[in-house]
Structures are given as C-alpha cells and as structure tokens.
Coordinates of C-alpha atoms and ligand atoms in Angstrom, one line a residue:
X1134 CA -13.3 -9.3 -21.4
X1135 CA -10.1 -11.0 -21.4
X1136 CA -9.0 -12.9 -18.0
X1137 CA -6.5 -10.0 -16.7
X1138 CA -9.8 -7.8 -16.8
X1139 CA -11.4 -10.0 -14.4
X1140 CA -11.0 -9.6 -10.4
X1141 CA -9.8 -11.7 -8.0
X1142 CA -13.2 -11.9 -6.8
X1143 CA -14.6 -12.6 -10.6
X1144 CA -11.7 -15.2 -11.2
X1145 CA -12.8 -17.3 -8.2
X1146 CA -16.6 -17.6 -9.7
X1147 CA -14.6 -19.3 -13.1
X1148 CA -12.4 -21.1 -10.9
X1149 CA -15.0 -22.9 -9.0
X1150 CA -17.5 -23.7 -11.8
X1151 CA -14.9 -24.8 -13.5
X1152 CA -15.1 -22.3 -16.5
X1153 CA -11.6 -21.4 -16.2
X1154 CA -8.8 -23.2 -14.4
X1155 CA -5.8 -21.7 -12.3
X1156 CA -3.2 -22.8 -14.9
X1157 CA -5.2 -20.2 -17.8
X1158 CA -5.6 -17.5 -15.1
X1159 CA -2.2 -17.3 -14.2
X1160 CA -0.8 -18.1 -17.6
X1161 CA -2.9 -14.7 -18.7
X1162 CA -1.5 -12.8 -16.3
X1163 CA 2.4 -14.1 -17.3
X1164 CA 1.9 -13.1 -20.6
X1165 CA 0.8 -9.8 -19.5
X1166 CA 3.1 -8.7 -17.8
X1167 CA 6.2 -10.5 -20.5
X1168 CA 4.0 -7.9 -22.6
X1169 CA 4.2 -4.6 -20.5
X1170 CA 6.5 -4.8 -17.8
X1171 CA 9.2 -3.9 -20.1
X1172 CA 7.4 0.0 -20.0
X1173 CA 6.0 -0.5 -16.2
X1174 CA 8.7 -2.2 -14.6
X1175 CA 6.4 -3.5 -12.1
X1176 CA 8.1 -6.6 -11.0
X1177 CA 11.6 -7.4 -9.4
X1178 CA 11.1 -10.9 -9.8
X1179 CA 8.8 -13.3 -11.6
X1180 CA 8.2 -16.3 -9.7
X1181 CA 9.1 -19.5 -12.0
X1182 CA 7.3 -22.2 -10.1
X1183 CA 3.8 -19.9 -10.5
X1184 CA 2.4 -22.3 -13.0
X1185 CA 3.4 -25.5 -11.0
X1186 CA 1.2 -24.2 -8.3
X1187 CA -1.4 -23.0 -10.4
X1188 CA -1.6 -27.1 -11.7
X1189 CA -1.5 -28.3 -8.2
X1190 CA -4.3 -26.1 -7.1
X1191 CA -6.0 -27.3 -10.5
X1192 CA -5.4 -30.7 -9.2
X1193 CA -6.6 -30.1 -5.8
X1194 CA -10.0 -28.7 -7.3
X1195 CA -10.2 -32.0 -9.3
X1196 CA -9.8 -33.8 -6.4
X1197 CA -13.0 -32.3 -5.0
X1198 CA -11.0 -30.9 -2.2
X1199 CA -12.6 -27.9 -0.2
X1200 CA -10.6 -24.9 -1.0
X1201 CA -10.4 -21.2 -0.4
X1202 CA -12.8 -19.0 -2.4
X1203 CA -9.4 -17.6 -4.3
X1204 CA -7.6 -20.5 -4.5
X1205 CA -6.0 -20.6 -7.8
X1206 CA -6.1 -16.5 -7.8
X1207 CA -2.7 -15.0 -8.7
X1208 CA -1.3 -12.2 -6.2
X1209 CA 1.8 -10.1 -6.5
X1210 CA 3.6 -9.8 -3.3
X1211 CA 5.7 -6.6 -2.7
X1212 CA 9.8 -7.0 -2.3
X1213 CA 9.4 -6.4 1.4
X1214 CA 8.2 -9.7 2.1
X1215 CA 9.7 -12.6 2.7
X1216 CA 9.2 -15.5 0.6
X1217 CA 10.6 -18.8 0.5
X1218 CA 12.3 -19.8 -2.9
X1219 CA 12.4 -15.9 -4.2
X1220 CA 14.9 -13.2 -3.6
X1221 CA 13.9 -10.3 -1.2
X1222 CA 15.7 -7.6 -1.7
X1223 CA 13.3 -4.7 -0.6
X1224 CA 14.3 -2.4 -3.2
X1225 CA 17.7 -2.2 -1.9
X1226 CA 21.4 -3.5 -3.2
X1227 CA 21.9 -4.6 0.6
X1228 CA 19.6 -7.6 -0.4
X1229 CA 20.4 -8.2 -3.7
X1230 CA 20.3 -12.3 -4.6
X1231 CA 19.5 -13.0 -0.8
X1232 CA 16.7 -15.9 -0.1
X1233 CA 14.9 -15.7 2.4
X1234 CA 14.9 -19.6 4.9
X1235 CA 11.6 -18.3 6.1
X1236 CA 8.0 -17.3 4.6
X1237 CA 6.4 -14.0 5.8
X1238 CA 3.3 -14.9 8.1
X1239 CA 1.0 -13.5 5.6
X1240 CA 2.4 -15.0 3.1
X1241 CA 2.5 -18.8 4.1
X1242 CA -1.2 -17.3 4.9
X1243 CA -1.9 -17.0 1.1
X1244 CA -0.2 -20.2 0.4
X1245 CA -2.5 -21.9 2.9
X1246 CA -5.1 -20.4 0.9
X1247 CA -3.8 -21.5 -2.4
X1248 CA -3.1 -18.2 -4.0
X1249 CA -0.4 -18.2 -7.1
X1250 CA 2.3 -15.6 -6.2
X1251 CA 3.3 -13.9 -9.3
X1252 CA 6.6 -12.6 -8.3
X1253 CA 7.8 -10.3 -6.3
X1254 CA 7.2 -6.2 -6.5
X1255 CA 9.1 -3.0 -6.9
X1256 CA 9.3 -0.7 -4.4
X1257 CA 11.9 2.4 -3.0
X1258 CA 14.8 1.2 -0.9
X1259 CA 13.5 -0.5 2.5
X1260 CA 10.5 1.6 1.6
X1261 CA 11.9 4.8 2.0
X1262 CA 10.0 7.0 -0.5
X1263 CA 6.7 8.0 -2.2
X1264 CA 7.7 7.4 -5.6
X1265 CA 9.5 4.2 -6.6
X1266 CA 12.8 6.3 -7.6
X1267 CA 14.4 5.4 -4.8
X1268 CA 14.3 1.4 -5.8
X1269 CA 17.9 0.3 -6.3
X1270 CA 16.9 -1.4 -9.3
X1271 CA 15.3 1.7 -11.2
X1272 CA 11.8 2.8 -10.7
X1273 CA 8.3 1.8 -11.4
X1274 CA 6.3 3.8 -14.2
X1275 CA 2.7 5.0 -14.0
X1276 CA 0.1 2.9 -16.1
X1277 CA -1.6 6.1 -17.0
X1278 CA 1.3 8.0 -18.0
X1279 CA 4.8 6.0 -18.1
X1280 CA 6.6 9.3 -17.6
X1281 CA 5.2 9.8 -14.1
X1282 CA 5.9 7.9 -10.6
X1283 CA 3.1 5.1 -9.3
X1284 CA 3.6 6.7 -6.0
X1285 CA 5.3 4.8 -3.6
X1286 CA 6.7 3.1 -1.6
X1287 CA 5.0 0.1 -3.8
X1288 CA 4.6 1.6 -6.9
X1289 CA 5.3 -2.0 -7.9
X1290 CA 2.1 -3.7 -6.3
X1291 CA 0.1 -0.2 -7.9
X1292 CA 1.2 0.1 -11.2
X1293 CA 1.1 -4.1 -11.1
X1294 CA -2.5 -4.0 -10.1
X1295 CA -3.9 -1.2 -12.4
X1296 CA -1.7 -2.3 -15.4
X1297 CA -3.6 -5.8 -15.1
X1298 CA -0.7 -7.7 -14.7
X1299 CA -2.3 -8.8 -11.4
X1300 CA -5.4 -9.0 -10.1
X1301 CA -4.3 -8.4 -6.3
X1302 CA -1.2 -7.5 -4.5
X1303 CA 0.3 -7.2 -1.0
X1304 CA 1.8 -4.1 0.0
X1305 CA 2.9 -2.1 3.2
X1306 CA 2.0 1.1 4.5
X1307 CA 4.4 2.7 7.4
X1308 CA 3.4 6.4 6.5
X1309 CA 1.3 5.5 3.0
X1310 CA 3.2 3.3 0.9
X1311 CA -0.4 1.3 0.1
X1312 CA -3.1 4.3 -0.1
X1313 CA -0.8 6.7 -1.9
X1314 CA 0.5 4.2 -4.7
X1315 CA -3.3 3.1 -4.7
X1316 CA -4.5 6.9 -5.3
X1317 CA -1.9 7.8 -8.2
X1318 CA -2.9 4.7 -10.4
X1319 CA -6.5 4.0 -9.9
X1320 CA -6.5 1.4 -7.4
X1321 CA -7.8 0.3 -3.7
X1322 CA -5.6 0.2 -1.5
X1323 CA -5.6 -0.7 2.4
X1324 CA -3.7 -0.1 5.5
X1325 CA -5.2 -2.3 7.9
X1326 CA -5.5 -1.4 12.2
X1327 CA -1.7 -1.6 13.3
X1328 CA -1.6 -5.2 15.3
X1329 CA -4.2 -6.6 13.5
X1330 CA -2.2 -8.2 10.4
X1331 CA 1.5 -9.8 11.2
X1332 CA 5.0 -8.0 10.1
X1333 CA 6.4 -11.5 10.9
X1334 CA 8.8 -11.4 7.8
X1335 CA 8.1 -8.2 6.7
X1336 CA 11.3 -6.5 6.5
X1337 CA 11.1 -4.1 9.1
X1338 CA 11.2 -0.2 8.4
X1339 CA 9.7 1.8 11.2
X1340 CA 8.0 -0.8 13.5
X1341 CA 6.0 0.4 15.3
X1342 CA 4.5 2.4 11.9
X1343 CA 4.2 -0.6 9.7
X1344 CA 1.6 -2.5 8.7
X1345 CA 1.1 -5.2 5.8
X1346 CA -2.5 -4.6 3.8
X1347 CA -3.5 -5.3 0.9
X1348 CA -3.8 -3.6 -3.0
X1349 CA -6.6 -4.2 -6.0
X1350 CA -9.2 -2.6 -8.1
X1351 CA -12.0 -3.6 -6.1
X1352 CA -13.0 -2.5 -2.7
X1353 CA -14.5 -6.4 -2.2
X1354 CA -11.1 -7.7 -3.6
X1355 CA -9.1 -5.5 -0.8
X1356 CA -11.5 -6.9 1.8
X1357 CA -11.1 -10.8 0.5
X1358 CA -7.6 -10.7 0.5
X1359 CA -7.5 -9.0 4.4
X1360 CA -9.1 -11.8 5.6
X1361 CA -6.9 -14.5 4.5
X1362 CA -3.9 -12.5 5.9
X1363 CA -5.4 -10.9 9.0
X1364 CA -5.9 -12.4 12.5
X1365 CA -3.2 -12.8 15.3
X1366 CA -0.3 -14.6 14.6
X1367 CA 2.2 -15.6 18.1
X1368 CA 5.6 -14.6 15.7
X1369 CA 4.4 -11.0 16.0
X1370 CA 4.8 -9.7 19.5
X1371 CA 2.7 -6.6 18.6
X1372 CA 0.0 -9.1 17.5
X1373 CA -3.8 -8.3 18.3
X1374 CA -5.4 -11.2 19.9
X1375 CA -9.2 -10.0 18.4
X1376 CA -11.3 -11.6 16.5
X1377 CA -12.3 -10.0 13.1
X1378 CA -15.4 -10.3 11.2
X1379 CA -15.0 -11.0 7.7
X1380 CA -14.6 -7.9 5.4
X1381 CA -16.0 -9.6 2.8
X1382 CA -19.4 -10.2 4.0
X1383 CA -18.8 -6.1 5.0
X1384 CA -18.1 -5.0 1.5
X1385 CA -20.7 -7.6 -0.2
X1386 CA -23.1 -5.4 2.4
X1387 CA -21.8 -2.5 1.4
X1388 CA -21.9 -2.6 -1.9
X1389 CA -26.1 -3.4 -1.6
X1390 CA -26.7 -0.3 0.7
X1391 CA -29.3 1.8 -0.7
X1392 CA -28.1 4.7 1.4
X1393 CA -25.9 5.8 3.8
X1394 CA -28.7 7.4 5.7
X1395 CA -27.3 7.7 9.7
X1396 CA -23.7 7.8 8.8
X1397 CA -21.5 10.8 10.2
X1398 CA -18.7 11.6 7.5
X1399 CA -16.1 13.8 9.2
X1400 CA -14.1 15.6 7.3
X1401 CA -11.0 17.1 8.3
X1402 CA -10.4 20.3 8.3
X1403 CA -6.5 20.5 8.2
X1404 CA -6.6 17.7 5.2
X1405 CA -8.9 19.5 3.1
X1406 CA -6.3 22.1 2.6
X1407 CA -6.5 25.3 -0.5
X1408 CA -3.2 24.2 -1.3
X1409 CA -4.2 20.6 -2.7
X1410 CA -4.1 20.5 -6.5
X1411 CA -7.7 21.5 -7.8
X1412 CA -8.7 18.3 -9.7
X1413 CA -8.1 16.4 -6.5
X1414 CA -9.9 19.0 -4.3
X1415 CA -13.3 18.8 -7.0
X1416 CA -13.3 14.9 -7.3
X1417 CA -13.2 15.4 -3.8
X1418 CA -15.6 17.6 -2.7
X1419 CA -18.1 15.9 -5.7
X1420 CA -17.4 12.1 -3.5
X1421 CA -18.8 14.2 -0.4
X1422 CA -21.8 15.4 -2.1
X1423 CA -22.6 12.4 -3.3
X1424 CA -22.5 10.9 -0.5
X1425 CA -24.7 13.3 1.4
X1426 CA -27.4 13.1 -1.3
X1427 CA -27.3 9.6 -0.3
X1428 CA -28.3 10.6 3.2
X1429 CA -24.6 10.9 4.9
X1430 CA -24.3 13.9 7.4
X1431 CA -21.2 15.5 6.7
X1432 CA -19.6 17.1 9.4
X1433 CA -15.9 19.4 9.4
X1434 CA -14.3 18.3 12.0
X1435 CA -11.0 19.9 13.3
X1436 CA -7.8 18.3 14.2
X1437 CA -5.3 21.0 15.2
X1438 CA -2.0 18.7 15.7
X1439 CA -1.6 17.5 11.7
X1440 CA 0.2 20.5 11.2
X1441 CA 2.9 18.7 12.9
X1442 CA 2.6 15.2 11.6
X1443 CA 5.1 15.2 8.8
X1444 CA 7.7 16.9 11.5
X1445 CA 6.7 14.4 13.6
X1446 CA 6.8 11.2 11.2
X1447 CA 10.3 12.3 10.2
X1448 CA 11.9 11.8 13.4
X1449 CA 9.8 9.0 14.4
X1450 CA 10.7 6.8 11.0
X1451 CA 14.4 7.9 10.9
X1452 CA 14.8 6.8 14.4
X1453 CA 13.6 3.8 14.5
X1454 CA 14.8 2.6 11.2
X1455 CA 18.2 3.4 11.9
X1456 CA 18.2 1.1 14.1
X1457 CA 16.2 -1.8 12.6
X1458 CA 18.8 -1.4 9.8
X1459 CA 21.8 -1.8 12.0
X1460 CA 21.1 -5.4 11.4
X1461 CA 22.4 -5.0 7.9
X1462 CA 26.3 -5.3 8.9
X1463 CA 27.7 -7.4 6.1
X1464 CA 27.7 -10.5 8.5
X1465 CA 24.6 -11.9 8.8
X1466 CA 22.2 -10.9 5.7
X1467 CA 23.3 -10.2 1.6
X1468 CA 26.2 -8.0 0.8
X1469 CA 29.4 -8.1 2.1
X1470 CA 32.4 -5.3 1.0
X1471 CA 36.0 -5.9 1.3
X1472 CA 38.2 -2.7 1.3
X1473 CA 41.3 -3.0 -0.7
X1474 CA 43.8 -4.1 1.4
X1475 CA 41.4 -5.8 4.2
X1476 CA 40.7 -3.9 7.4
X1477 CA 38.7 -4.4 10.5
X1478 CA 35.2 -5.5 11.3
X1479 CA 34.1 -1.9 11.3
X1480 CA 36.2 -1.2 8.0
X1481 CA 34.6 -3.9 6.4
X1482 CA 31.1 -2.8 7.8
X1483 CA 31.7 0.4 6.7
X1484 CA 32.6 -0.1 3.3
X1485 CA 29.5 -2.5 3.3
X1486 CA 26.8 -0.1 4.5
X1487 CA 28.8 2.7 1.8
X1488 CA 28.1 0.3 -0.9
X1489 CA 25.0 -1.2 0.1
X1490 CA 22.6 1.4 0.6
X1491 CA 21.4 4.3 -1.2
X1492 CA 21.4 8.1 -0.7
X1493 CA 17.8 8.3 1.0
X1494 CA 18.5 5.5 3.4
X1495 CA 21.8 6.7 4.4
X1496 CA 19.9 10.4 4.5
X1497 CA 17.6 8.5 7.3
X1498 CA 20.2 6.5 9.0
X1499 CA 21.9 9.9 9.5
X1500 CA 19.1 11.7 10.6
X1501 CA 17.7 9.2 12.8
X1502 CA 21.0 8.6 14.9
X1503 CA 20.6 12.1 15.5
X1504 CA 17.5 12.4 17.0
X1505 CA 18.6 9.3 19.0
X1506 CA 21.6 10.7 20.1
X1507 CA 22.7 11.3 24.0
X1508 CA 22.5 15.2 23.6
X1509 CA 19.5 15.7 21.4
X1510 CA 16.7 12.4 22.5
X1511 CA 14.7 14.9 24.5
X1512 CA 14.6 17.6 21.9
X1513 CA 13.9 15.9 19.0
X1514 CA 12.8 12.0 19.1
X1515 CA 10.6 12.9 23.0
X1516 CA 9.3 15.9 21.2
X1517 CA 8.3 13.8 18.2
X1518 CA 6.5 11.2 20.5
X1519 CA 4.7 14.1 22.3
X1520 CA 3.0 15.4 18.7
X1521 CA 2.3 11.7 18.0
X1522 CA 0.2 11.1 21.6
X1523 CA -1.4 14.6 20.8
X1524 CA -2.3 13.7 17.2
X1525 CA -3.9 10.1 18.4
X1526 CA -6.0 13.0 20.8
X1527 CA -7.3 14.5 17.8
X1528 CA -8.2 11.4 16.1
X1529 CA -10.2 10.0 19.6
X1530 CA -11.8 14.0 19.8
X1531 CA -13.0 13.6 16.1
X1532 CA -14.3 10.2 16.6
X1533 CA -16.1 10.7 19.7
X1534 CA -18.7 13.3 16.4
X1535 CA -18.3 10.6 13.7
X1536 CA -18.4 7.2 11.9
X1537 CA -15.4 7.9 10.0
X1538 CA -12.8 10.5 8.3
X1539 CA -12.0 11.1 5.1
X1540 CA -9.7 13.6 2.9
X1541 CA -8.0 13.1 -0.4
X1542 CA -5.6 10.2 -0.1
X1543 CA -2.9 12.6 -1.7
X1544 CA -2.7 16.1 -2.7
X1545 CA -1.0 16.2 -6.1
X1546 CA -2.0 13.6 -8.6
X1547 CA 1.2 11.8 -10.2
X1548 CA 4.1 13.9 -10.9
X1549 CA 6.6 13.3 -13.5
X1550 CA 9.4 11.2 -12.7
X1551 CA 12.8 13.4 -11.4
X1552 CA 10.4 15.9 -10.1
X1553 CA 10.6 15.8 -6.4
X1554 CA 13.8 13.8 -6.8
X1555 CA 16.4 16.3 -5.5
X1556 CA 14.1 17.5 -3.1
X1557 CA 13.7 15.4 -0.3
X1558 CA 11.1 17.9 1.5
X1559 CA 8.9 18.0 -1.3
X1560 CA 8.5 14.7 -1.6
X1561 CA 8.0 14.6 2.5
X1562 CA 5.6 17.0 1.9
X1563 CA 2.7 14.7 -0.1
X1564 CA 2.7 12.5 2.4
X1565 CA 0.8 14.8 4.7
X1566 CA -2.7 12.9 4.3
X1567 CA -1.4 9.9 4.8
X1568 CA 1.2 9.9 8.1
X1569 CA -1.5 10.6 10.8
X1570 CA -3.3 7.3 10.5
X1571 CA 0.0 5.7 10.8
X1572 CA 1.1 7.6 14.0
X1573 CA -2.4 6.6 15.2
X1574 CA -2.3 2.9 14.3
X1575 CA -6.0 3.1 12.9
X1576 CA -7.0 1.5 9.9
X1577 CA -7.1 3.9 6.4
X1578 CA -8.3 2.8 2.3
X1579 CA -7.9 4.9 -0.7
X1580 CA -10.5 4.4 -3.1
X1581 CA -10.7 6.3 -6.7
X1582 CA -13.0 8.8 -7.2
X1583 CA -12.3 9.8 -10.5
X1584 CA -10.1 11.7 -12.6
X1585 CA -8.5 15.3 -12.3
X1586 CA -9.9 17.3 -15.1
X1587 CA -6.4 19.4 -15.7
X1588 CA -4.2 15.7 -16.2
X1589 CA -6.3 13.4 -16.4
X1590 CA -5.1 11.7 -14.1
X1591 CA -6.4 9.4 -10.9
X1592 CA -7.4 10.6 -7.9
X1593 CA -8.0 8.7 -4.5
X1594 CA -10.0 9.3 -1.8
X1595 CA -9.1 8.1 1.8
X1596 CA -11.2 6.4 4.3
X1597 CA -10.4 6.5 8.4
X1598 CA -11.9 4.9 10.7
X1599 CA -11.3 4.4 14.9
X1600 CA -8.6 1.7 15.9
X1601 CA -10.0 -2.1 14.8
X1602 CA -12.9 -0.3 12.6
X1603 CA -11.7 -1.7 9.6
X1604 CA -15.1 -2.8 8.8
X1605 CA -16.4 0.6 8.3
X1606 CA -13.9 1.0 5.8
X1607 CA -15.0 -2.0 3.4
X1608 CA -18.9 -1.2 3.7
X1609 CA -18.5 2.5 2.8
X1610 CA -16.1 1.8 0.4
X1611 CA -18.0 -0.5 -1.2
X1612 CA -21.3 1.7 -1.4
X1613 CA -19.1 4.7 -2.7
X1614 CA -17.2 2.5 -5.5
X1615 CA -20.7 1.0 -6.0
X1616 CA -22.1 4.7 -6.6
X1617 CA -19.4 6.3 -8.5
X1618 CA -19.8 3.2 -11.2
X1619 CA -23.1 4.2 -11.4
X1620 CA -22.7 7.6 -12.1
X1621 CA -19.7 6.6 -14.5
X1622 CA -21.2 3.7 -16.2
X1623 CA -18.1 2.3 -15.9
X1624 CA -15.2 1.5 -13.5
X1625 CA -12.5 4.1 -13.1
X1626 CA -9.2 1.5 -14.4
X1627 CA -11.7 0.1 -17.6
X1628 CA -10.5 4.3 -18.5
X1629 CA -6.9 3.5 -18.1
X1630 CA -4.3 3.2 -21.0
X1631 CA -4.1 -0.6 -22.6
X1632 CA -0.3 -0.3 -23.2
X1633 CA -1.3 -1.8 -26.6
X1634 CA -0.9 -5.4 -25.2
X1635 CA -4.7 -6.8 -25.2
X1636 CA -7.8 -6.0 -26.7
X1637 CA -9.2 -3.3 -23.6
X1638 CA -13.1 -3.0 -22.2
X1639 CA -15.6 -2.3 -24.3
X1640 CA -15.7 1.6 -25.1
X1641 CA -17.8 3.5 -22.9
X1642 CA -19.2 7.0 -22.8
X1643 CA -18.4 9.9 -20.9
X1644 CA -16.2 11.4 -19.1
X1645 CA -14.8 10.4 -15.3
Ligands
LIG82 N1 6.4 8.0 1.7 C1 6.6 7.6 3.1 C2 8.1 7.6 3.4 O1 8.8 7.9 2.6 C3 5.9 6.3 3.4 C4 6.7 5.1 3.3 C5 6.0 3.9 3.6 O2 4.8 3.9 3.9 N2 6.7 2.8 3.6 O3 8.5 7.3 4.5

C-alpha cells in the first residue's frame, strides 16, 4: 500500500517510529493530487509552504520533542476557513485573491498540533448548495464517477478525502454540507454538537446552523481530528464551556465491541421514507439488521414535525445569511465594482454585490430579506422558528426511547452533474435527512454502508445522537465500520476508482 492509502491514524504509527517522515507523507499526497485533481478538481488552492512545514515538524521529531499523535499528518481544509498566508474565497468571486490577517480557531488548533495543510477546498458559493455546482470557480467531480456531483457544500474536502489526495479534511455542516458530501463519495463525515467546536473564522453562513467537523475514511480518523479542534474557544460567543472526552479513546472502544447488546437504535419513521432510492433504502435496512443480530434493539420511532424541516430550514438559512452577507459591501472584504461613470456608495455596492455573487446566493439574499421584512417576519421567519422549537420536541420525545437515531444520510445516491441544477427545489429536497439535526444543534456522522446495487454507487448511513452525545457517535460508528469490513473483507473506498494515478489495494473479492 502506497502512503495516500494509509490513514491519518496509520500515518502517525510511521511517523513516530520513524518509518516514514512528514516530508514523504506529504510529498505523496502532492503528487497525488498534481496527478488527479485535474479530473476531481478537489482543491482551490494548494498550499506552497506544505513541505516547509512538513521539514519543521520532521525537525521537531528529531529533536525529541513531544508532539501530537498526527503531527506531520496532512489535512485539507475547506475554502470556508480562514487561514493565514492562503486565499479564502468560500467558493465565491466576492473573495476572490483575499488573505485572510487572521487564522480560523480550529485551524491555528491544527497548527498547534502540527498538521500539514494541503491547501485549501472546493465548495458551492458561501456554502450554498448540495452539490459543488454552485462554486464560483467550477465544481468538484465525484471520485466514483467524474460525471456526477461529490455532494455538497464540500464536495471539495469529500471527493479530496475519497480520491486519496488527503487523508483528512475539515469541512462545515449548516444543513449537511459534511455528512452528505461524506455519503456520496464513500467517506466519514461529522457534524459535531452546535457550540462545541468554534466558527471563530469560519465564514459565517447561517450562524446559528453552522458548525465546523471534520471529513476522512475512518470513523477513528473523524474522531482524532475532533479532538484537536473541539473544546471552548472565548472568540466564539456561542462557545460551550464543557469538557469533552476524547473520541478517540470512544472509537478505539468502539471498534473492539463485541456487541452492541443494550443499545436502543431508533429509527425514524419520517426518514425512512418509500420514496428514497432503493439501493440506499437496502444498504440501509441490511446496516439495521446487522446491527440487531449483534444485539441492538431497534425501535421506529416517530417524529411528526420533519415534514416541515426543509420549509423550515429555508427560511431560517436565507434569513440569516442575508444578513451575515451584508458585510460583503465592496468596502471592507475582496471585490470592489466601479460603475462606468462613478456613482454613489450604494451604486458602487450595488454593482459590487451584482458582480460578486452568484445566482443561488442572490436567490437567498432575496428570499431571506423577505421573510425578514416588516410586513411578513411573523408569517414567515416566526413561523419558521415555531417548526424548529417543535422539531427540537421531536428529537427530546425520541430520545427520551433511545441511545441514538439513524436514517440514510441522503436519499439519492450521486446524481449527474446539471441534474438538479435548474431546479433549486430539487436539490432542497435531498437535504431532508440532513436539516433536522442542524435545526436541533445535536451532533450527526455519516458512515458508508456499502454500495447501491442499481449504480454502484456509495451510500451513507447517518448517526444522531442527543445534544453533546458526540461520543455515541464514534463508538457505534466504529463497531458498525468495524462490522461491515468484516462482512466485506475489505473497506468500502479500497472499491473505489484509482483514476489510473497509483498502483490501488490489493484486489479483493466480492461484492459491497
Ligand atoms: N445543502 C444545504 C444548503 O444548501 C446545506 C448547506 C451547508 O450545510 N452548508 O443549504
């Protein structure tokens, strides 16, 4: 197996013996993605100085100097972030060329650990979309199939991750920008308890909706690279001040469990839904059995206000980031527009926010200053608020019968790119499984479970758990990943297309 193959959590065994050193690690994963990215388009922005740092952290290790178990690790960061020294442009002209004077918190939070950032990731504009099509700089492509969408918003950080061009990425998930990415290409993906890891340069869409977490191809790998960016952080005012146990130690657990004999799998009614494409509905239903033969009770539980969480969402979003991206007014951040002939401020702001943003943004801007207006806050964004209290009443009501909740992380497998392009509801429409952990602010992973048999394609399922029950997340995950390549023989991404770049795992058996 060549280095790309390995994760993060593999790397970091080499790294400390000695067997392999940060400069080689990273150096793989560069040549990688100069090999592929040209099909994936992954990456915004490769970071120049990564093999500087890898050689420093070399040097540190020489030095005998107690370091982080991934230091030396690469990590691809999504666009969203800030990040000292790289552009930030968060999928959107707006930004284009503008450098941040300020890390994100979880960023200097992976420095301090002495990860190698890779570069930064695609993504759709602000992270409006579940697709990557709506990046200003052309979208991502799926691994598996480079004529479909990653999913999105960071379709980057996915199609990064389960292309190998990096080990581990950072994403962010305001209505499932991590877990839906993570379920059309194979990969683990997390969207961590809202408070519990900082936005603090995190370029805000809806904020009280998003939430940083992280994106790999192992459940441990997720759960290694949430601790090193978790925790309270003072620049976040929506900061939660608990103390976390480490998801590591809960996934190493995890993945030893012999069974899950006393855990109450709830599985939602409303999510579970005839109109899911089959393959995703039979990879699901096959993760439930197996995890009742290994001693899980499964229970159906109900939650009656879903219905209404993509109406819900769609205010909620649209309101507030219309007016997080008021701040984008062609005086203080990236592009600035002169109309011919000069003008006023508001001329000049005009022809700025015209330029600057594409059509879904300015479809949410428009919508969201609607529901905010005078005449119509009542009716639409207090209506909107309602649903979301009521929908955080079915989550407490199904949590009060079990452990945790799962559904499919998506409906549909990847589509083709341009299919749900021209529809805006369609596309709003897949990201039904996803939005009510957000409105909630609990803690949701996606985790493959296979591949549908009609496409052959990836399919994810998602984990819930109960506000700062992250933990749950990473053991179960763990025992179900652990499980699956069991029954397999083999991990799901070993299955996934080389791209004709690097000799691929060994051939294996059977089908997913
Ligand atoms: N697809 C959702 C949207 O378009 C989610 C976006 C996100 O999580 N950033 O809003």
């Amino acid at each position: 197996m060549s280095l790309i193959h390995l994760s993060a959590a593999e790397l970091s065994v080499k790294l400390t013996s000695g067997e392999i050193s940060s400069v080689e690690a990273t150096q793989a994963h560069l040549d990688r993605i100069t090999a592929v990215d040209g099909d994936i388009k992954a990456f915004l922005h490769v970071n120049a100085a990564a093999l500087e740092t890898a050689a420093a952290v070399d040097a540190k290790r020489a030095a005998g100097e107690t370091l982080h178990e991934l230091a030396g690790v690469p990590i691809a960061i999504k666009d969203v972030l800030c990040t000292i020294g790289m552009p930030s442009t968060s999928g959107s002209k707006m930004l284009e060329g503008w450098i941040p004077p300020y890390d994100a918190t979880v960023v200097t939070r992976l420095h301090n650990a002495n990860l190698v950032l890779l570069g930064k990731t695609n993504m759709d504009e602000f992270a409006m979309g579940s697709s990557t099509e709506h990046s200003a700089y052309g979208p991502t492509h799926n691994p598996w199939d480079l004529d479909r969408i990653p999913g999105g918003s960071g379709g980057g950080s996915a199609a990064a991750v389960s292309a190998f061009e990096a080990p581990i990425a950072l994403g962010s998930d305001t209505g499932g920008s991590i877990r839906q990415p993570a379920a059309l290409t194979g990969s683990v993906g997390v969207k961590p308890t809202y408070g519990s890891v900082s936005r603090y340069g995190a370029i805000a869409l809806a904020s009280s909706l998003d939430q940083v977490g992280p994106v790999s191809r192992t459940v441990l790998d997720s759960a290694l690279v949430h601790d090193i960016i978790g925790g309270h952080d003072p620049r976040d005012s929506t900061s939660l001040k608990d103390a976390w146990p480490s998801f590591a130690a809960a996934a190493r657990a995890g993945a030893k469990a012999e069974s899950l004999k006393g855990l109450r799998v709830g599985v939602v009614k409303q999510l579970d839904a005839p109109g899911f494409q089959a393959g995703v509905s039979q990879r699901f239903h096959e993760s439930l059995e197996l995890m009742a033969d290994a001693g899980a009770e499964i229970i159906e539980v109900s939650a009656p206000n879903f219905e209404y969480a993509v109406a819900a969402y769609y205010l909620i979003l649209p309101a507030e980031a219309s007016s997080n991206l008021a701040r984008f007014d062609s005086v203080r951040f990236g592009l600035r527009v002169n109309p011919k002939g000069g003008g006023t401020v508001e001329d000049v702001m005009a022809a700025t926010r015209g330029a600057g943003f594409g059509a879904e943004v300015k479809r949410r801007i428009i919508l969201g200053t609607y529901a905010l207006s005078a005449g119509y806050y009542d009716e639409y964004y207090g209506s909107a608020q309602k649903v979301r209290t009521l929908i955080q009443r079915d989550f407490d009501a199904a949590f009060a019968q079990v452990d945790v909740l799962v559904s499919p992380s998506a409906p549909t497998t990847a589509y083709k790119l341009g299919e749900k392009l021209d529809d805006p509801m369609a596309m709003y429409l897949g990201d039904v499984t996803t939005i009510p952990a957000n409105l909630a602010g609990i803690p949701g992973m996606s985790l493959p479970i296979g591949l549908a048999p009609e496409d052959g394609l990836p399919v994810g399922i998602q984990i819930m758990a109960p506000a700062r029950g992250d933990e749950r997340l990473y053991t179960l995950g763990a025992t179900l990943e652990r499980m699956l390549e069991e029954k397999w023989g083999h991990t799901l991404l070993s299955q996934a297309p080389d791209l004709g770049a690097t000799e691929m795992f060994a051939a294996t058996e059977g089908a997913v």
